[in-house]
Coordinates of C-alpha atoms in Angstrom, one line a residue:
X1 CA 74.2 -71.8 135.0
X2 CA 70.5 -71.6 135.3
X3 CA 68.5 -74.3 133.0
X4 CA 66.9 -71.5 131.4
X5 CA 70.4 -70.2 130.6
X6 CA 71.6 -73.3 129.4
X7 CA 69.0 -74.3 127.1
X8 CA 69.4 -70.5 125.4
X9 CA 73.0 -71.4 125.7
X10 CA 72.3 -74.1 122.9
X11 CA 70.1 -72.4 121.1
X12 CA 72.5 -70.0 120.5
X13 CA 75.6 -72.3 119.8
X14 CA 73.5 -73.8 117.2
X15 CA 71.5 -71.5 115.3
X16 CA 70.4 -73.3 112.1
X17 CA 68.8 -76.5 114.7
X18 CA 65.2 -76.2 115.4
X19 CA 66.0 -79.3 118.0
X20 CA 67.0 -76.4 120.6
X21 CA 64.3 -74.1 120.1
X22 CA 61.8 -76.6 120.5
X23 CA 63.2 -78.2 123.3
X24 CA 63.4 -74.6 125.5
X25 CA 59.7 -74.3 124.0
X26 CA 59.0 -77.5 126.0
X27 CA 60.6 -75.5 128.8
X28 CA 58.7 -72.0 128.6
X29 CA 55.6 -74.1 128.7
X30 CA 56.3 -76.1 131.8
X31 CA 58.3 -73.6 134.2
X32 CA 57.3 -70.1 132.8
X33 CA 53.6 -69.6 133.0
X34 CA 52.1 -66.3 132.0
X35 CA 49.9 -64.5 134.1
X36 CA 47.0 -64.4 132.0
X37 CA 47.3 -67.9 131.1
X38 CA 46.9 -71.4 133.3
X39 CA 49.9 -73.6 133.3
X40 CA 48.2 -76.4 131.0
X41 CA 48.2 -73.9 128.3
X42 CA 51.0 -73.1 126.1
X43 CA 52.8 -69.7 126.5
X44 CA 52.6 -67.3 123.2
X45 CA 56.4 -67.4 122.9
X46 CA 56.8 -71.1 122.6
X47 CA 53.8 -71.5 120.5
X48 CA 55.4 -68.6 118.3
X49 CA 58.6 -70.6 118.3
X50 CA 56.9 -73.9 117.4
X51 CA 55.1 -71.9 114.9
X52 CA 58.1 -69.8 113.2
X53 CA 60.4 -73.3 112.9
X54 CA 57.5 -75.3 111.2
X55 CA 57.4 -72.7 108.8
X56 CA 60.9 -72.1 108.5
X57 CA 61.0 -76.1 107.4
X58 CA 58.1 -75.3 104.5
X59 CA 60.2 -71.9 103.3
X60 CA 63.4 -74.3 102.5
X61 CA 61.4 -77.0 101.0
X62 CA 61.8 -75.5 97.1
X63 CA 58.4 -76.5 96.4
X64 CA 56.2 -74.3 93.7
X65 CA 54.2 -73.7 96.8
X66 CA 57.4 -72.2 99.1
X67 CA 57.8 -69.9 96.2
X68 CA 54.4 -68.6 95.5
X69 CA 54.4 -67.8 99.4
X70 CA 57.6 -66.5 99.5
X71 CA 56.1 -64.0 96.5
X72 CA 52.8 -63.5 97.7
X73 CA 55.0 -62.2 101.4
X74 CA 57.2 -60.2 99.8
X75 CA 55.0 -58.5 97.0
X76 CA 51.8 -58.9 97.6
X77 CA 50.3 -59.4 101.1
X78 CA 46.7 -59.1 99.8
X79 CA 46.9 -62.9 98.4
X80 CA 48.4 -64.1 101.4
X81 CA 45.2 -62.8 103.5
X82 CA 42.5 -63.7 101.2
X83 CA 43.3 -66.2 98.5
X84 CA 41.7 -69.5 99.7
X85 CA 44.3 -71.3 99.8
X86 CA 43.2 -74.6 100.3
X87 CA 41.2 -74.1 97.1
X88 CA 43.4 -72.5 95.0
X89 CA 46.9 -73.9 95.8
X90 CA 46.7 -76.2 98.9
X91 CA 50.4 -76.7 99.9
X92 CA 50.2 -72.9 100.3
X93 CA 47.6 -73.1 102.5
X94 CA 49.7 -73.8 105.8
X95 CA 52.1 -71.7 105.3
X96 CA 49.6 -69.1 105.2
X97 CA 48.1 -69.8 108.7
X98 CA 51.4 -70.2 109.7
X99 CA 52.2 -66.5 108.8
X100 CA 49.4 -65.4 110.2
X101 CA 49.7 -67.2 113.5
X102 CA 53.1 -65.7 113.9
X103 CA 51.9 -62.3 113.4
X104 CA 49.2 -62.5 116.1
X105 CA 52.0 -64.2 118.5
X106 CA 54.6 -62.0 118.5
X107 CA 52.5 -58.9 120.4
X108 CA 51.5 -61.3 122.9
X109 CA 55.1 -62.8 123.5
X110 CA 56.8 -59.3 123.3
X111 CA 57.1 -59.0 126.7
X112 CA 59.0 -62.3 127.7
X113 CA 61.1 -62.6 124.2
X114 CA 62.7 -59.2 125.2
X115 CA 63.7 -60.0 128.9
X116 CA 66.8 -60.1 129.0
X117 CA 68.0 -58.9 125.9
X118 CA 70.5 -55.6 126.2
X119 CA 68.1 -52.4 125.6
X120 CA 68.3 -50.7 122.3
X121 CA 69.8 -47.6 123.6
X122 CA 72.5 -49.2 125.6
X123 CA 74.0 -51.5 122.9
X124 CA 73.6 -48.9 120.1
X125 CA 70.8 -50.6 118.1
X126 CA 67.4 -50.7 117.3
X127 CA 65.7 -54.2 117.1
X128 CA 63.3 -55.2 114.3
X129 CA 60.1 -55.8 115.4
X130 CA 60.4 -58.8 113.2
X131 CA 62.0 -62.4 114.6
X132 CA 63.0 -65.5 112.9
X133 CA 62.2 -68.8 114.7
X134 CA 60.6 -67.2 117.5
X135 CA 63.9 -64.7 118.3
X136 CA 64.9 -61.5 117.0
X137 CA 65.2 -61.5 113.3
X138 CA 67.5 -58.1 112.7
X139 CA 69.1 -55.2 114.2
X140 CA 70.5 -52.2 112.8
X141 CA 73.4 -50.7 114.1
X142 CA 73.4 -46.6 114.9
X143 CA 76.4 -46.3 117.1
X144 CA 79.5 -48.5 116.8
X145 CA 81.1 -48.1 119.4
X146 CA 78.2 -48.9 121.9
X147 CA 77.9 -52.0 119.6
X148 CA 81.4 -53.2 120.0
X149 CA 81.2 -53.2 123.5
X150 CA 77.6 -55.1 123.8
X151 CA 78.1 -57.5 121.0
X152 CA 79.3 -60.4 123.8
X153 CA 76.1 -59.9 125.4
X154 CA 74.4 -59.6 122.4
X155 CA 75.5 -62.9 121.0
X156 CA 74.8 -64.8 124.6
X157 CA 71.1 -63.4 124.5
X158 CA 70.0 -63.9 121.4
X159 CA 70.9 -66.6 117.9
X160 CA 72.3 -64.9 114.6
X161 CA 70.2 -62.6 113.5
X162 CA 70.7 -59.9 110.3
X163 CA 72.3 -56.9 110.7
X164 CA 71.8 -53.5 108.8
X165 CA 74.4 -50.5 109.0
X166 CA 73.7 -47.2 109.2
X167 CA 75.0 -45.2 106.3
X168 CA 76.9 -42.8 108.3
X169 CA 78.5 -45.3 111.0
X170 CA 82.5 -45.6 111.1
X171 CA 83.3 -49.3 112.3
X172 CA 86.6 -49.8 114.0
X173 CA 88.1 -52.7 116.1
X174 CA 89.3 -56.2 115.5
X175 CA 87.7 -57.4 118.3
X176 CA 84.2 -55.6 117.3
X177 CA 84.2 -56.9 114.0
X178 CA 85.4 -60.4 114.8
X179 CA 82.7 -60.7 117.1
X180 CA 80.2 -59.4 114.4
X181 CA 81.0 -62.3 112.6
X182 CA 80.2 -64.2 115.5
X183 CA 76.6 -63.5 115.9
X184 CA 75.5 -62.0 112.2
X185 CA 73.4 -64.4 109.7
X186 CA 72.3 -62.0 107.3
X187 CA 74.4 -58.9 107.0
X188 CA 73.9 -55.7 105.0
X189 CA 76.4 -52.4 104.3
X190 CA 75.8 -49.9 102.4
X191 CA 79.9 -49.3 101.4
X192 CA 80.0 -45.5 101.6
X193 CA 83.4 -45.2 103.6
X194 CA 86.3 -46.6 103.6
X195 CA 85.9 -48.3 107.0
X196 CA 82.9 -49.9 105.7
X197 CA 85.2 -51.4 103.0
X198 CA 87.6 -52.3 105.7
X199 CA 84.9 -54.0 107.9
X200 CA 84.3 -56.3 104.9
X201 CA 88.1 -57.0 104.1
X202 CA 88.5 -58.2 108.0
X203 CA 85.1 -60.4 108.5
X204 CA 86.6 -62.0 105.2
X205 CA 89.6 -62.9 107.3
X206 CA 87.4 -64.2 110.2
X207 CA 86.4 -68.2 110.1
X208 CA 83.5 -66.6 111.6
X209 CA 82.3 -65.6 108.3
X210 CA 81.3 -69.1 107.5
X211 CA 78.0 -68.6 109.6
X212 CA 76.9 -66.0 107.5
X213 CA 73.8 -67.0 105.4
X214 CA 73.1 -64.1 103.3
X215 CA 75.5 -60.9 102.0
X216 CA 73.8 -57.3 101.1
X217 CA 76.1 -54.9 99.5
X218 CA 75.8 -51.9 98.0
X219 CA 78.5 -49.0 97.1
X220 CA 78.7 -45.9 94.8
X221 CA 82.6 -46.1 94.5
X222 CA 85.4 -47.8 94.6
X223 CA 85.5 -48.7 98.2
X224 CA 82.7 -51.7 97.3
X225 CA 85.2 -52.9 94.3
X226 CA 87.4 -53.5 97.4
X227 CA 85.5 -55.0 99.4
X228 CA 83.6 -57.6 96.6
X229 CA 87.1 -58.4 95.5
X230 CA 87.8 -59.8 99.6
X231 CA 84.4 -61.5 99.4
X232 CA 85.4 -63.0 96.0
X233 CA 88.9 -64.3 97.5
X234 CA 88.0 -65.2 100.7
X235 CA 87.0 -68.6 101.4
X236 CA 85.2 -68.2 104.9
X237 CA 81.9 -66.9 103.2
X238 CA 81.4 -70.7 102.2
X239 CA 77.7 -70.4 104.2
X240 CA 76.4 -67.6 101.9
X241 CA 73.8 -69.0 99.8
X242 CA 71.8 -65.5 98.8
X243 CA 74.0 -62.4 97.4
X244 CA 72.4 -59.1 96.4
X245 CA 74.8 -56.1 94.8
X246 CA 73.9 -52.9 94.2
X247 CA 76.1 -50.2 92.5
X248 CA 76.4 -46.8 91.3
X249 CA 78.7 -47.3 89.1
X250 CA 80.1 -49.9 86.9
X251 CA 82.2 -53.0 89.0
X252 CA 85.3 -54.2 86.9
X253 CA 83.8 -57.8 84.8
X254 CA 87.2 -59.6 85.9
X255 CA 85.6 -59.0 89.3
X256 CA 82.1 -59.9 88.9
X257 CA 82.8 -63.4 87.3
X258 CA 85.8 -64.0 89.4
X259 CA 82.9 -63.5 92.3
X260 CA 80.8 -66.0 91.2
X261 CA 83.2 -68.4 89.9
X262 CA 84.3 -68.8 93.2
X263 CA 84.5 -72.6 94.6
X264 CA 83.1 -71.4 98.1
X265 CA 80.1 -69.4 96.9
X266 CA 78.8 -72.3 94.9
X267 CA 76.3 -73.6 97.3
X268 CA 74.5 -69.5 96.4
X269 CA 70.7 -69.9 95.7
X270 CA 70.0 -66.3 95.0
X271 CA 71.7 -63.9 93.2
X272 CA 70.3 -60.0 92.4
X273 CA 71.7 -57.1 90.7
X274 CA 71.2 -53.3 90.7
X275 CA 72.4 -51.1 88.5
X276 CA 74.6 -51.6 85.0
X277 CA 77.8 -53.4 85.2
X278 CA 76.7 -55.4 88.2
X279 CA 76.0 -58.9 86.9
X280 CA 78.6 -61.1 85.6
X281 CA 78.5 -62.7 82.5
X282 CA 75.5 -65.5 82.0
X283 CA 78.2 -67.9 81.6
X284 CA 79.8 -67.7 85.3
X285 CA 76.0 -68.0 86.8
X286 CA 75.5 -71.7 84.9
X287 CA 78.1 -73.7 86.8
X288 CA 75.7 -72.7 90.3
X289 CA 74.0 -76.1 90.8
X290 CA 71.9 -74.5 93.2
X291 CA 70.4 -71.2 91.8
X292 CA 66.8 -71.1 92.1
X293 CA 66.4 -67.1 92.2
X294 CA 67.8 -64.5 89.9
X295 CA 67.0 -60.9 89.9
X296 CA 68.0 -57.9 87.6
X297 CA 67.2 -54.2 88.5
X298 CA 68.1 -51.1 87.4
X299 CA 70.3 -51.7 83.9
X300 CA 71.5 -54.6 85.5
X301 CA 70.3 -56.9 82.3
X302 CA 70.4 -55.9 78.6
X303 CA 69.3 -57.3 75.5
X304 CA 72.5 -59.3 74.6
X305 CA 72.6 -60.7 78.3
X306 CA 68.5 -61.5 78.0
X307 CA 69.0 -63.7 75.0
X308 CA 72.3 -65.2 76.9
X309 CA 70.4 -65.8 79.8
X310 CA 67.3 -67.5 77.6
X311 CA 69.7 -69.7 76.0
X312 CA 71.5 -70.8 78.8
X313 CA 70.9 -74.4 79.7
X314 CA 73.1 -74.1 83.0
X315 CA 69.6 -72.2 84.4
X316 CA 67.2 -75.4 83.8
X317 CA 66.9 -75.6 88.1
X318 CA 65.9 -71.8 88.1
X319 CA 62.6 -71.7 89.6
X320 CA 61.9 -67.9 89.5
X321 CA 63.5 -64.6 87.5
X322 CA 62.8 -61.1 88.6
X323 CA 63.6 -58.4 86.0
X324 CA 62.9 -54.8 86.9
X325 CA 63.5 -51.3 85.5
X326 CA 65.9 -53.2 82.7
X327 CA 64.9 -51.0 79.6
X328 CA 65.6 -54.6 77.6
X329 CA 63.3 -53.8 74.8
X330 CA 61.3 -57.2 72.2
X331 CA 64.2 -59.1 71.6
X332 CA 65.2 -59.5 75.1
X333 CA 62.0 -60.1 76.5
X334 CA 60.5 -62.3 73.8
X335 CA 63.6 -64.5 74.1
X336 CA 63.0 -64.8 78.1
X337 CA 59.8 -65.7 77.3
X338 CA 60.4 -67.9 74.8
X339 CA 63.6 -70.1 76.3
X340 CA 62.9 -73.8 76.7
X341 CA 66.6 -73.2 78.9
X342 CA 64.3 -72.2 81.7
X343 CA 61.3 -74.2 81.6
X344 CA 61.1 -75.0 85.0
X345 CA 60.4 -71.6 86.2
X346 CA 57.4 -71.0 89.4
X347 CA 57.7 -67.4 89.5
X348 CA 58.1 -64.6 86.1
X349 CA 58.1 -61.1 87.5
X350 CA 59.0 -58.9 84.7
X351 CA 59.0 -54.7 85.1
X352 CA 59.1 -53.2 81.8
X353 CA 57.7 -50.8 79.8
X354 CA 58.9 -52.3 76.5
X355 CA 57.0 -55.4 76.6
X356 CA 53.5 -55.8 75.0
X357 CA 51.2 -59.1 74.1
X358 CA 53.0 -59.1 70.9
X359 CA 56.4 -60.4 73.0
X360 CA 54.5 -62.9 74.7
X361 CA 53.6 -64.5 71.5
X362 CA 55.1 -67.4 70.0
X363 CA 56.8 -68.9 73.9
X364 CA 56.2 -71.3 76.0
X365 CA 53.5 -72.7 78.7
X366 CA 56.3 -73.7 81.7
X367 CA 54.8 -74.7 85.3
X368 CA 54.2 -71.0 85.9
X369 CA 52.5 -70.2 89.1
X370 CA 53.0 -66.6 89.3
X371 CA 53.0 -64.8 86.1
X372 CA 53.4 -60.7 86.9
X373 CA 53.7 -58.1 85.2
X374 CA 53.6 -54.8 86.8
X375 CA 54.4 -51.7 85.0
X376 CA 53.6 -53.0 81.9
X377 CA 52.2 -52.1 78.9
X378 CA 50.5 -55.4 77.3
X379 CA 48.7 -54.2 74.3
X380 CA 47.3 -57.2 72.4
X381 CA 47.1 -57.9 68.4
X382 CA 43.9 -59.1 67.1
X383 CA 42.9 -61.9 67.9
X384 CA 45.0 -62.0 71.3
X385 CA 47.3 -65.4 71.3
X386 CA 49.2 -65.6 74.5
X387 CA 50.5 -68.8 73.7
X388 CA 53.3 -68.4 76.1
X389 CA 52.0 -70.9 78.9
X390 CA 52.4 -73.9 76.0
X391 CA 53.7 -76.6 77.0
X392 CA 56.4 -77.7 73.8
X393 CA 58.3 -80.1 75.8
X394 CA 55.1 -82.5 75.7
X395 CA 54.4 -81.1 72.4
X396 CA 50.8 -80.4 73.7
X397 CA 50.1 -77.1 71.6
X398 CA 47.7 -75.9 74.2
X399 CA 47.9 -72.9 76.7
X400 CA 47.9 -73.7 79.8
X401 CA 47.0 -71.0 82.2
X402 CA 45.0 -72.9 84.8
X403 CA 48.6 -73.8 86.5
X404 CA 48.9 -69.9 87.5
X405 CA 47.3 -69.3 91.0
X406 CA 48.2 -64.9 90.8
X407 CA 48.6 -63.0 87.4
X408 CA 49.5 -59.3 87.0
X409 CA 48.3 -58.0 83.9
X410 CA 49.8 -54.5 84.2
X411 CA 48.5 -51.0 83.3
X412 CA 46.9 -49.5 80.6
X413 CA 45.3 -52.6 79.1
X414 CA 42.5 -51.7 76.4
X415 CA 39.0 -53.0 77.1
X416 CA 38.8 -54.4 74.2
X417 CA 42.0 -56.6 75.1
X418 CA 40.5 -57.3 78.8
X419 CA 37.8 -59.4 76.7
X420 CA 40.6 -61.1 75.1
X421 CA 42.3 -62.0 78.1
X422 CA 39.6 -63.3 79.8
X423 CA 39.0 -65.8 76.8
X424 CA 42.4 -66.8 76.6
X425 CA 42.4 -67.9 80.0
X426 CA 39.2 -70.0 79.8
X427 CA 37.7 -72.1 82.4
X428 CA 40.0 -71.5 85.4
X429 CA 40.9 -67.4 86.6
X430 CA 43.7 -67.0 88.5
X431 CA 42.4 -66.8 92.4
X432 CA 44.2 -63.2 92.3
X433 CA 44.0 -61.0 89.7
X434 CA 45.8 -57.7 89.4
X435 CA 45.5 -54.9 87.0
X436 CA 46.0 -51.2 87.1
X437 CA 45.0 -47.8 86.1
X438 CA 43.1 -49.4 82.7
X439 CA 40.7 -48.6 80.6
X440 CA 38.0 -51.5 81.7
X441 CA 34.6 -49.9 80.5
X442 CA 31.3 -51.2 80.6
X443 CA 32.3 -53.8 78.1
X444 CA 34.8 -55.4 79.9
X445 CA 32.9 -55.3 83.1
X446 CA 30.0 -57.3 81.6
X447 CA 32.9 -59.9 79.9
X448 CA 34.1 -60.5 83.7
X449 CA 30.6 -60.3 84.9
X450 CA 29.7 -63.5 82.7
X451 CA 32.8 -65.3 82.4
X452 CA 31.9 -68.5 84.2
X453 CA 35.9 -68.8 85.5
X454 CA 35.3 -66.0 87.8
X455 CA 33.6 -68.0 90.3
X456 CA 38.0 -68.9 91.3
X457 CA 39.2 -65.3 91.6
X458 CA 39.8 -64.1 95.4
X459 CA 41.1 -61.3 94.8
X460 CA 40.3 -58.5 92.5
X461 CA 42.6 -55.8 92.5
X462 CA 42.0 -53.4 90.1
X463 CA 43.3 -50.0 91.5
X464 CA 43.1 -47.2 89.7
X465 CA 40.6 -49.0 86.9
X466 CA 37.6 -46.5 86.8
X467 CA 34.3 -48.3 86.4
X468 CA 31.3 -46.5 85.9
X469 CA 27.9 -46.8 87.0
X470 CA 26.7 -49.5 84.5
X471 CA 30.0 -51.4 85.0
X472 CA 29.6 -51.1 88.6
X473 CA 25.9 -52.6 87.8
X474 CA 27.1 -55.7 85.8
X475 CA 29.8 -56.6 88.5
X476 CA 27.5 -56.4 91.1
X477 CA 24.7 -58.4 90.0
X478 CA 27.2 -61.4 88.8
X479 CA 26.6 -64.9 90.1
X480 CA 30.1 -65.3 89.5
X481 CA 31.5 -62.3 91.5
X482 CA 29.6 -63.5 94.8
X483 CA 32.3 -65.3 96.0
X484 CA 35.1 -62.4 96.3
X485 CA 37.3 -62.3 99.1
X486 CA 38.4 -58.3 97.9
X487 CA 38.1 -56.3 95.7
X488 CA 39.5 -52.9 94.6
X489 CA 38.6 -50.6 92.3
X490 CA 38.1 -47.0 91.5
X491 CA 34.3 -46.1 90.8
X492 CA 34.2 -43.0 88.4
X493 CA 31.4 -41.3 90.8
X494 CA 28.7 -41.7 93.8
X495 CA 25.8 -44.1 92.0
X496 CA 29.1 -46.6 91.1
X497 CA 30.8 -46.8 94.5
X498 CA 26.7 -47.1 95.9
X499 CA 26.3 -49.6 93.5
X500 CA 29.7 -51.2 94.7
X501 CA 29.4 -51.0 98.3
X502 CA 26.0 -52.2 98.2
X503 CA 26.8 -55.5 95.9
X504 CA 30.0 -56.6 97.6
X505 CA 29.3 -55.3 101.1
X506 CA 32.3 -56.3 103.3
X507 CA 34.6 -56.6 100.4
X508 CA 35.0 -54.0 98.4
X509 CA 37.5 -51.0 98.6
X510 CA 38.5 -47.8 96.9
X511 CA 41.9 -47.6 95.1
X512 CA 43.6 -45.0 93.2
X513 CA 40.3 -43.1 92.0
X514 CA 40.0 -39.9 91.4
X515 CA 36.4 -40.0 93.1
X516 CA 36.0 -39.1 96.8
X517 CA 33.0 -39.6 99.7

């Protein structure tokens, strides 16, 4: 065996150590020189691997900073690229250059990451063009059969990686799906078929299973009930520490607490649900000691279970909640909003078109660093209190928004509110700011234009807020403004996207208007 094929060898017996990676990074540098490249510079694939596993250590570090990145990647890519980090949150900072070093590696390490792996064609799969400690990060699987009979080579070429199932595909074979077990990390199956069901019942048989780090499933019958049920009894998925379900219809509640009462998926640190009947009861989720993420789509959530979930002092370590589509009306969400239970939250997404300022009244200031919410309809009383950044476990009666670093104020916000806002948030502006398709007017535009806090926004996203000429006029001309990274808006006509263009030259963009050059 060649060292080369040794040292991938190792990598590959031991997928979650970085010690492997980095040592065949050592390698690349010293015995594969690229072309373009002299040999006392490093080659783009071991920088990318150097790269990717120092910020696979800051992902897993369950900071506030991991999670605002971890948002900011997933939702909103904008901060990521020009939020100044070291300004606004500087633990995020790294991270940031981190994910943008990767991206400009993995073009220029294409070439010699995929030599030697089995074409795409030939094992029945199309590679992601994303990777994961400077290897593939997924495949998804078209032809099974092709699969089956590449998987050994598969698994000797390249570490776990996550694996996506066609809708349509019929798996078959012991051997196929034992060996699946083998070399999958993160795996997701959309449970249409009874074979798909199967699949799940046998890799719940396999030791194998222990290696698998995060579980997808979704179903629209009663071929997923069969297959959750083996999950929930089987104790090989011991190594699954996220689990997302998604169901069209309603999954027994015997089964969906008997899932996550189970002793081997205690070590789970995310949990999401969508569709109704797909979360268990509030009181199975409290006994997970290490549950930072929880996530309800789709009627997953209702009142009764929002006002469990607020009250439910098993939840203290959650650092972020994700509610989206719930149709949990006041109650619900002025309970969430309210709960000392989860004080020690990073991240409040909330997607609801219930909720309004009045909701956010009367809760509490918690270490929020993201506070978003996107669909929303926040219509404020007179005067606006948002008093739900106070901070009652000091007893200090005093908002406390300078802790968030990106707020998303919604849609349809009145101008007169948008003043409001702006006060209530005082000396220190969120260094991204969202809002969309509201009613800004040449009122609020000269409230942001003077509001001295300005000067720490980055970002301005305002898509689909029209802003007329004289708006256009006040932005432009603000001290305060000068500093934008990017900003989006929609200008109402010609003379307001002039006046835009011309005052934030290399910054400004057009979003959601109704106006065209």
């Amino acid at each position: 065996m060649s060292d080369r094929s040794a040292l991938l060898a190792a990598i590959c017996a031991h997928p979650g150590d970085d010690t492997p990676r980095l040592v065949f990074a050592d390698w690349l540098d010293e015995n594969e020189p690229d072309a373009k490249r002299s040999t006392a510079e490093p080659s783009a694939w071991a920088a990318l691997i150097r790269t990717e596993c120092e910020l696979a250590r800051l992902r897993d570090d369950d900071s506030a900073a991991a999670k605002v990145f971890d948002y900011c990647e997933r939702m909103d890519r904008l901060a990521i690229d020009w939020v100044r980090w070291p300004r606004a949150l500087p633990a995020v900072a790294r991270r940031a250059e981190l994910y943008r070093a990767a991206e400009r590696l993995r073009p220029l390490s294409a070439k010699a990451r995929t030599k030697g792996l089995p074409k795409s064609g030939a094992a029945g799969i199309v590679w992601d063009e994303d990777t994961d400690r400077g290897f593939p990060a997924r495949v998804t699987v078209r032809n099974w059969k092709k699969f089956g009979a590449a998987l050994p080579a598969l698994a000797a070429a390249c570490p776990r990686v996550r694996v996506d199932f066609d809708f349509d595909l019929v798996p078959t074979g012991h051997e196929a799906i034992k060996g699946l077990a083998a070399w999958c990390r993160d795996l997701s199956v959309h449970v249409s078929k009874p074979e798909h069901a199967d699949m799940l019942v046998a890799l719940s048989a396999s030791p194998q299973a222990a290696g698998v780090r995060k579980l997808f499933v979704s179903s629209r019958d009663e071929h997923g009930t069969r297959a959750l049920a083996a999950i929930a009894d089987s104790p090989h998925w011991s190594g699954v520490n996220e689990l997302s379900i998604h169901s069209a219809v309603e999954l027994p509640a015997d089964l969906r607490d008997r899932l996550f009462r189970a002793p081997h998926l205690r070590g789970l640190r995310a949990a999401c649900f969508n569709g109704r009947g797909t979360a268990p009861t509030i009181e199975a989720l409290c006994p997970l000691p290490r549950l930072r993420v929880l996530a309800f789509f789709d009627g997953a959530l209702g009142d009764g279970e929002a006002v469990e979930l607020a009250n439910a002092p098993g939840l203290a370590a959650l650092r972020e909640l994700h509610i989206g589509d719930t149709g949990i009306a006041d109650r619900g969400i002025g309970a969430l909003l309210a709960s000392l239970a989860l004080c020690g939250l990073t991240v409040l997404h909330i997607e609801s078109k219930a909720i309004e300022y009045q909701s956010l009244a009367h809760s509490m200031a918690r270490g929020l660093r993201i506070a978003a919410f996107p669909k929303c309809r926040l219509n404020a009383a007179s005067p606006l209190e948002l008093e739900c950044f106070r901070d009652h476990r000091s007893g200090v009666n005093e908002p406390r928004p300078a802790d968030i670093v990106y707020f998303d104020a919604g849609t349809n916000l009145a101008q007169e509110d948008f003043g409001a806002l702006l006060k209530w948030f005082g000396d220190r502006a969120p260094a991204c700011f969202v809002l969309r398709e509201s009613e800004l007017g040449a009122e609020g535009a000269r409230a942001l234009a003077t509001w001295p806090a300005a000067a720490h926004i980055d970002v301005l996203d305002f898509w689909g807020v029209e802003i007329n000429a004289t708006g256009a006029q006040a932005l432009a001309s603000s001290p305060y403004l000068a500093q934008l990274q990017y900003f989006r808006a929609s200008p109402v006509d010609g003379t307001a996207h002039a006046i835009l263009e011309a005052g934030f030259r290399n910054c400004f963009h057009i979003g959601g208007s109704r106006f065209r050059l």
